[in-house]
Tab-separated table of C-alpha atoms in Angstrom:
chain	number	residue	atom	x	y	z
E	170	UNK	CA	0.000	0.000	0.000
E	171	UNK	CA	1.511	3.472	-1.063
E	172	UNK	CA	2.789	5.498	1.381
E	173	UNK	CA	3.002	2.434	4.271
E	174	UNK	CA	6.471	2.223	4.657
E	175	UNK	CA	6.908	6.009	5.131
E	176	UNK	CA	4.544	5.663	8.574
E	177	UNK	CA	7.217	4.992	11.441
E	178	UNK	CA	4.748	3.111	13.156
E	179	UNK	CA	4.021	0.578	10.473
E	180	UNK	CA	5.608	-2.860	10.843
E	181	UNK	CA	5.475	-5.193	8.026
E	182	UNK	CA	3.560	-8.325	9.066
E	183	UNK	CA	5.913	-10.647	10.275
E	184	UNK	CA	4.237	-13.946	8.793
E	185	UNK	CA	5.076	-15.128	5.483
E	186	UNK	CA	4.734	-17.979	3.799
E	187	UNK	CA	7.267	-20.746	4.392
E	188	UNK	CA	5.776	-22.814	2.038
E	189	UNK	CA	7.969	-24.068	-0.727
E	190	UNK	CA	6.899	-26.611	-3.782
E	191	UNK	CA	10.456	-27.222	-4.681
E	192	UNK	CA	11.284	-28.971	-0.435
E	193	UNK	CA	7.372	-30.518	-0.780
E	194	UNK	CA	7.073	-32.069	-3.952
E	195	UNK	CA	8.349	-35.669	-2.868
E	196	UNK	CA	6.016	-36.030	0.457
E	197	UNK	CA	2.911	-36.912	1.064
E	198	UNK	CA	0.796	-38.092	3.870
E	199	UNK	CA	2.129	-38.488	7.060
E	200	UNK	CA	6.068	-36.956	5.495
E	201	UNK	CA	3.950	-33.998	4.206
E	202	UNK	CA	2.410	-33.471	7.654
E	203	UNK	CA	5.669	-33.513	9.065
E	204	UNK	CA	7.267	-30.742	7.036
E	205	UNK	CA	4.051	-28.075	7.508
E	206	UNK	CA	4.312	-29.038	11.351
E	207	UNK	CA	8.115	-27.827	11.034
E	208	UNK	CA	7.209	-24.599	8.951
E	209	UNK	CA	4.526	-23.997	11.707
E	210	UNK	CA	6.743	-24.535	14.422
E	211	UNK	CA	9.825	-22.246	12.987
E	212	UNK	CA	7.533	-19.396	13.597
E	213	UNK	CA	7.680	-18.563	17.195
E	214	UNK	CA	4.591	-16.395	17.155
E	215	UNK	CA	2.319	-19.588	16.319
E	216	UNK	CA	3.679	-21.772	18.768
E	217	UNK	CA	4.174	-21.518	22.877
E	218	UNK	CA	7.434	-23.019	23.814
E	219	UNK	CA	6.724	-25.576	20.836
E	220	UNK	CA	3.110	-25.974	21.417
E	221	UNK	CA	0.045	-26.386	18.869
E	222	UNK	CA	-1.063	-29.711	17.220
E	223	UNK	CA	-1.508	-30.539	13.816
E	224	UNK	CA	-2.974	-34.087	12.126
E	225	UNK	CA	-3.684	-35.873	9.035
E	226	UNK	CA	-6.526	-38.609	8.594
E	227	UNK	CA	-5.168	-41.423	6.796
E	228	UNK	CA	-5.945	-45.570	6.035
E	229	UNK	CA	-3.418	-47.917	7.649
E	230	UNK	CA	-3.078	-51.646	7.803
E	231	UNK	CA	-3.533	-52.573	11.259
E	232	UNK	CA	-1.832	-56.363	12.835
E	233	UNK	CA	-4.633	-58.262	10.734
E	234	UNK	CA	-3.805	-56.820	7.388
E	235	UNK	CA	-7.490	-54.718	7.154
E	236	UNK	CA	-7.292	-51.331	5.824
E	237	UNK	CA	-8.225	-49.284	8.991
E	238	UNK	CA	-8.857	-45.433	9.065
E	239	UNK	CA	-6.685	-43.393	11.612
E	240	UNK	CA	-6.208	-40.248	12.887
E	241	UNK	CA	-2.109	-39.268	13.385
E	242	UNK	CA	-2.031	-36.497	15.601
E	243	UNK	CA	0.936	-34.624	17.359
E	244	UNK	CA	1.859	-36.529	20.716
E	245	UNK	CA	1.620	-34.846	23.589
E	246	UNK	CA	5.484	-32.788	24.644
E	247	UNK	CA	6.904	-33.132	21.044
E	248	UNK	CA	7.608	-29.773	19.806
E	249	UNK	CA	6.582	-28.916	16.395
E	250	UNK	CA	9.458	-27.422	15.091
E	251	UNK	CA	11.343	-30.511	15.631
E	252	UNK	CA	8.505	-33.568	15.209
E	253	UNK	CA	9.182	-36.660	13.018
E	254	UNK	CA	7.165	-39.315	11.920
E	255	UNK	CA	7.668	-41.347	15.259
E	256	UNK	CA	5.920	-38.100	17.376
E	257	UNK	CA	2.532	-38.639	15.075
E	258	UNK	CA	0.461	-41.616	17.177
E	259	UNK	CA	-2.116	-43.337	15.003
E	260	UNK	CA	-5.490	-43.757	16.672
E	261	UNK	CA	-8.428	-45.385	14.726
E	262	UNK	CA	-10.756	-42.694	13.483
E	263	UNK	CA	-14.105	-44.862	14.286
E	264	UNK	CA	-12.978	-45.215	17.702
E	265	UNK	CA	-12.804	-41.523	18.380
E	266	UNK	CA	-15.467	-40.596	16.012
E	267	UNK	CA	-17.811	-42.979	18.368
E	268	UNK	CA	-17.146	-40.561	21.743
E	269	UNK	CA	-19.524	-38.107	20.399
E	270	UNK	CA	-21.854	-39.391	21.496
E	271	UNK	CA	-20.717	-38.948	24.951
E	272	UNK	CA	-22.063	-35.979	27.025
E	273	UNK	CA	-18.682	-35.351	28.749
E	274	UNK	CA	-15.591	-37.118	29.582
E	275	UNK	CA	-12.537	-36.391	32.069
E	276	UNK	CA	-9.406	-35.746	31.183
E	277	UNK	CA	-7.803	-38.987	32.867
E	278	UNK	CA	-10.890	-41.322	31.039
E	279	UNK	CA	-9.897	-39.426	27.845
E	280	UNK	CA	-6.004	-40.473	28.290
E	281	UNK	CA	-7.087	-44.010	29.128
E	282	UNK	CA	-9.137	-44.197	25.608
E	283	UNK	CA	-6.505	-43.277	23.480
E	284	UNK	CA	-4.237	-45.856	24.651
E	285	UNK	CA	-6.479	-48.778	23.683
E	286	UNK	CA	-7.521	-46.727	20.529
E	287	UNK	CA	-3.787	-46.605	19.769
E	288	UNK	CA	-3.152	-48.904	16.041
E	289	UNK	CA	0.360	-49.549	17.604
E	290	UNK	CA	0.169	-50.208	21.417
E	291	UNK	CA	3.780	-49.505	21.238
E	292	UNK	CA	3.553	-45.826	20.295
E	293	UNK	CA	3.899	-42.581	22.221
E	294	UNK	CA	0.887	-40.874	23.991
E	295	UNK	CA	-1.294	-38.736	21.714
E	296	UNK	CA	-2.071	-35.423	22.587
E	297	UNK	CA	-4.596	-34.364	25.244
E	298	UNK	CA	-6.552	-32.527	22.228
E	299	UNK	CA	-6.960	-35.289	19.417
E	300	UNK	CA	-10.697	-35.450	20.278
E	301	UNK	CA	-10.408	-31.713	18.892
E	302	UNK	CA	-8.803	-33.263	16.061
E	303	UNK	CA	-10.637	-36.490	15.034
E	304	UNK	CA	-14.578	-34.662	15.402
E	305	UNK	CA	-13.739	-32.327	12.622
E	306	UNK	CA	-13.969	-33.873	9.221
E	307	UNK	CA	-11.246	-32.124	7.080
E	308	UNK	CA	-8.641	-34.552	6.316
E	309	UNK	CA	-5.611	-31.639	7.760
E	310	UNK	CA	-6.251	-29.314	11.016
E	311	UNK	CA	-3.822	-27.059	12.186
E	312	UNK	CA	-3.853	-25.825	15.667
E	313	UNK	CA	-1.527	-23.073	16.983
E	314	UNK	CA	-1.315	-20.574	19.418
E	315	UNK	CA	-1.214	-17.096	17.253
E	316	UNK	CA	0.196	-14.299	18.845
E	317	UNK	CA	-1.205	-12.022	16.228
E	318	UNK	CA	-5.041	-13.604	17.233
E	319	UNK	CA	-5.170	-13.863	20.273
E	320	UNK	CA	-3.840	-10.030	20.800
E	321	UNK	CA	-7.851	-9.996	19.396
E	322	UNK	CA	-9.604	-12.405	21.903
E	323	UNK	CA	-7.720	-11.507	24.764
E	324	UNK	CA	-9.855	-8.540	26.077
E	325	UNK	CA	-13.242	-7.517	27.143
E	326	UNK	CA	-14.772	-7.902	23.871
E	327	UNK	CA	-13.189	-10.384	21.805
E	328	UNK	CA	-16.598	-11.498	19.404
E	329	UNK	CA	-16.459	-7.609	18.585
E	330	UNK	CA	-12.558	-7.693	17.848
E	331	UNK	CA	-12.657	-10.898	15.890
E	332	UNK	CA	-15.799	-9.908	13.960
E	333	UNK	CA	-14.021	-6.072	12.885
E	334	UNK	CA	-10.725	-8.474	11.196
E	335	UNK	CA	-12.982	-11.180	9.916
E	336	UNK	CA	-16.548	-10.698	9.379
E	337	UNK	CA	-18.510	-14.270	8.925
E	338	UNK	CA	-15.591	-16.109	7.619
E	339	UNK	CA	-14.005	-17.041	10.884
E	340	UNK	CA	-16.419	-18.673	13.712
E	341	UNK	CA	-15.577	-17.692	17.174
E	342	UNK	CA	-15.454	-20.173	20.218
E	343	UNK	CA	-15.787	-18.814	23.771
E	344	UNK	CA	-13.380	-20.005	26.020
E	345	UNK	CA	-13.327	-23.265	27.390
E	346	UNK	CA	-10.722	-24.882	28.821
E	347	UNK	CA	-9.160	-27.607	26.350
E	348	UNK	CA	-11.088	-31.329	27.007
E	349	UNK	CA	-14.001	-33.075	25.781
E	350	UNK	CA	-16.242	-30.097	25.989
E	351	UNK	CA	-14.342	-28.124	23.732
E	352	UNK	CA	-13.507	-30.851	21.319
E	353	UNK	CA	-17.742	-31.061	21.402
E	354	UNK	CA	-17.991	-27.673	20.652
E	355	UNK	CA	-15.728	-26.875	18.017
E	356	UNK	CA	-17.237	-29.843	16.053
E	357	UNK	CA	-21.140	-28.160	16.611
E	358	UNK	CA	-20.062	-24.789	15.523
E	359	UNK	CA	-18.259	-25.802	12.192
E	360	UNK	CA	-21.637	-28.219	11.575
E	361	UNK	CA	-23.754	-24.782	12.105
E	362	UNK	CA	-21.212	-23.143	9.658
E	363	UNK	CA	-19.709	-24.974	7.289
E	364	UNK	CA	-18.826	-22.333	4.930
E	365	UNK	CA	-16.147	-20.963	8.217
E	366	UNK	CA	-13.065	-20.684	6.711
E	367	UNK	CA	-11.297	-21.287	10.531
E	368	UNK	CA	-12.080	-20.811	14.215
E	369	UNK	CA	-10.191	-19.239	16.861
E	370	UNK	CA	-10.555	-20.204	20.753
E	371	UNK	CA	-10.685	-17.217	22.556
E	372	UNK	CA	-8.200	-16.960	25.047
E	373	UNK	CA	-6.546	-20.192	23.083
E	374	UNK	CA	-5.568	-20.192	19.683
E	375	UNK	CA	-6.852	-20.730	15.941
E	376	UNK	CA	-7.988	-23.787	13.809
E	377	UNK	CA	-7.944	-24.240	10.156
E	378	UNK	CA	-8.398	-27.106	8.464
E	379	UNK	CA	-7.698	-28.220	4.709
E	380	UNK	CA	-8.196	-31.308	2.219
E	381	UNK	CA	-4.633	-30.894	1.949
E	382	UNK	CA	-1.980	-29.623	4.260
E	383	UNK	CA	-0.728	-27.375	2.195
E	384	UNK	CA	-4.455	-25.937	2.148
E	385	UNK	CA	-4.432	-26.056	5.892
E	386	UNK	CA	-1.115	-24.546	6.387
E	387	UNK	CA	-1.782	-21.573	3.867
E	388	UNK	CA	-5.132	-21.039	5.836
E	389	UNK	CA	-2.990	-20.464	8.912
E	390	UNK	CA	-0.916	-17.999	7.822
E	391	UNK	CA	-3.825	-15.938	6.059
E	392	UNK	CA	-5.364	-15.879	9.091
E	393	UNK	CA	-2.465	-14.570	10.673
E	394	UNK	CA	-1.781	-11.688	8.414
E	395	UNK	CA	-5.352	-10.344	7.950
E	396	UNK	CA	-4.766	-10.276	12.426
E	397	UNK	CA	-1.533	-8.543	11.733
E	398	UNK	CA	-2.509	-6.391	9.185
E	399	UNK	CA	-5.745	-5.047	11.233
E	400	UNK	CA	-3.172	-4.311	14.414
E	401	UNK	CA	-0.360	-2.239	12.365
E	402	UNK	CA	-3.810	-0.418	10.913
E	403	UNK	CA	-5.060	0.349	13.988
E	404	UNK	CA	-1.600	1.652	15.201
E	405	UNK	CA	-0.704	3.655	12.454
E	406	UNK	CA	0.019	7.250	13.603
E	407	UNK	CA	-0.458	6.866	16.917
E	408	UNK	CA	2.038	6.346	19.881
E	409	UNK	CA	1.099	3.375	21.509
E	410	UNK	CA	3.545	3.856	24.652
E	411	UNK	CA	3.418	7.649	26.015
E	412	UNK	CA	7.256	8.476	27.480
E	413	UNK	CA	7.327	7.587	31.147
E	414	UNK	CA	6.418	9.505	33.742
E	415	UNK	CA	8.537	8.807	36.380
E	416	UNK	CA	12.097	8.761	36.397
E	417	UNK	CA	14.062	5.038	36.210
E	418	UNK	CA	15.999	4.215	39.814
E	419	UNK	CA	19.441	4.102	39.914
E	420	UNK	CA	20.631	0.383	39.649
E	421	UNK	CA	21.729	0.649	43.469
E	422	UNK	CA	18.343	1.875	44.010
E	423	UNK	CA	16.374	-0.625	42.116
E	424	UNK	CA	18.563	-3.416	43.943
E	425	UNK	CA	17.903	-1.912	47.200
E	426	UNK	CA	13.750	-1.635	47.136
E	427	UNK	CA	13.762	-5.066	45.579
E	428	UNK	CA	15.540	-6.755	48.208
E	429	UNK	CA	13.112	-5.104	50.552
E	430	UNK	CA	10.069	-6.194	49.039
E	431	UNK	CA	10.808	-9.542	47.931
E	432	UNK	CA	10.680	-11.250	51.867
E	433	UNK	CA	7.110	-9.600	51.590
E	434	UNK	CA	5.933	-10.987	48.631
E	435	UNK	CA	7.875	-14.548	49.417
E	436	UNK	CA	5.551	-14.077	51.875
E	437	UNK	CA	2.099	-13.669	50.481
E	438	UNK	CA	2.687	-16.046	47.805
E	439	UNK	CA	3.704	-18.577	49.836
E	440	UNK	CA	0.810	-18.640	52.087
E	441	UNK	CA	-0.613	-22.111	50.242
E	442	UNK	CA	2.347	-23.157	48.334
E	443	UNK	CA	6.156	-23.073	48.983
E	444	UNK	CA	7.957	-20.446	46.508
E	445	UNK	CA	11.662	-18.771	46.622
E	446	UNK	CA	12.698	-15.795	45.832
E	447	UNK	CA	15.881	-14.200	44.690
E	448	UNK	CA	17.224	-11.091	43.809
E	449	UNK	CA	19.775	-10.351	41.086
């Protein structure tokens, strides 16, 4: 946009598209999963401490030789940006499909569950979320932790912030936290709007989805920039931080008043649970 870069409080978005044909052309499936989880996960504003889940529903041969639909989703403490094939569990699809018809489940019966729905009893834990995973249909679903959206869903009003970036094409979930309720709910809302290009969790993250995972990945990063793109509009010519008001302590100073305060707050803090406290 003319004039754009001549605003000193414009930042260029700082997604972009990681997605190359050239490094993707010879995967597919489960190896193609792999490398979009890795592009997701190089982007430290998507992911917490490598966080976010991503999947792929596929047909495997389970022990007997029958064709058997799965679900490979992220295992729980692998970090995106790092995953390999080995991190992606395989759970069969009909058993997870089948808990919707549950009215709620805890998080220690859900963790149970996957283990016998696991194709290879052998294989690492799947994540916490793959009930969020295996209700949606879309054969890719991306889940990450945007910076960029939840800067929108993180206040007072976060239907009214989401609905100024995206209008109808993005379906809003209030929060819940992450379990078999919000696994329920994510599936209802994208059967009540199926023409939702993505979802965002308040107070969570985003989901997009894809018949591909290049469809799903480019979804993410869309979503992403229109977020980004909204914030450096909204910013443009104004000062977000005034100059401060009061005048920094000297480092003595600082050191000083913190070492006062911190028995104090050691203190409070402590009251129900052990902490420590230093001062450097």
């Amino acid at each position: 946009m003319p004039g754009r870069s001549s605003d000193p409080c414009y930042r260029e978005p700082a997604i972009r598209s990681r997605w190359n044909d050239a490094d993707a052309s010879s995967l597919s499936g489960l190896d193609l999963l792999v490398h979009v989880s890795r592009l997701i996960g190089a982007e430290p504003s998507l992911v917490v401490w490598g966080g976010g889940n991503t999947s792929i529903k596929l047909t495997e041969t389970d022990y007997r030789g029958r064709s058997v639909p799965v679900l490979c989703v992220k295992g729980s403490g692998s970090d995106l940006k790092l995953v390999e094939r080995r991190d992606f569990p395989a759970v069969r699809l009909d058993d997870i499909q089948k808990l919707f018809e549950r009215e709620d489940m805890t998080d220690d019966e859900i963790v149970s569950y996957l283990d016998h729905a696991l194709l290879d009893p052998g294989a690492g834990r799947p994540s916490i979320e793959t009930l969020l995973h295996g209700f949606l249909s879309p054969v890719v679903v991306i889940h990450t932790h945007a910076d960029a959206v939840l800067s929108l869903s993180n206040n007072d009003r976060p239907r009214d912030s989401i609905a100024a970036v995206y209008g109808r094409d993005v379906v809003s979930i209030p929060y819940r936290r992450p379990g078999f309720r919000l696994a329920k709910d994510v599936a209802q809302a994208l059967a009540a709007t199926p023409d939702a290009n993505a979802m965002i969790l308040e107070r969570h993250g985003t989901i997009t989805w894809g018949a591909t995972a290049r469809e799903a990945y480019e979804s993410v990063i869309r979503m992403i920039t229109r977020a980004e793109d909204a914030i450096a509009g909204r910013r443009r010519g104004r000062k977000v931080f005034g100059a401060s008001r009061v005048p920094a302590l000297e480092p003595a100073a600082r050191h000083a008043l913190a070492s006062a305060i911190a028995p104090r707050l050691r203190g409070r803090f402590s009251s129900h649970e052990l902490w420590a406290s230093a001062v450097a």
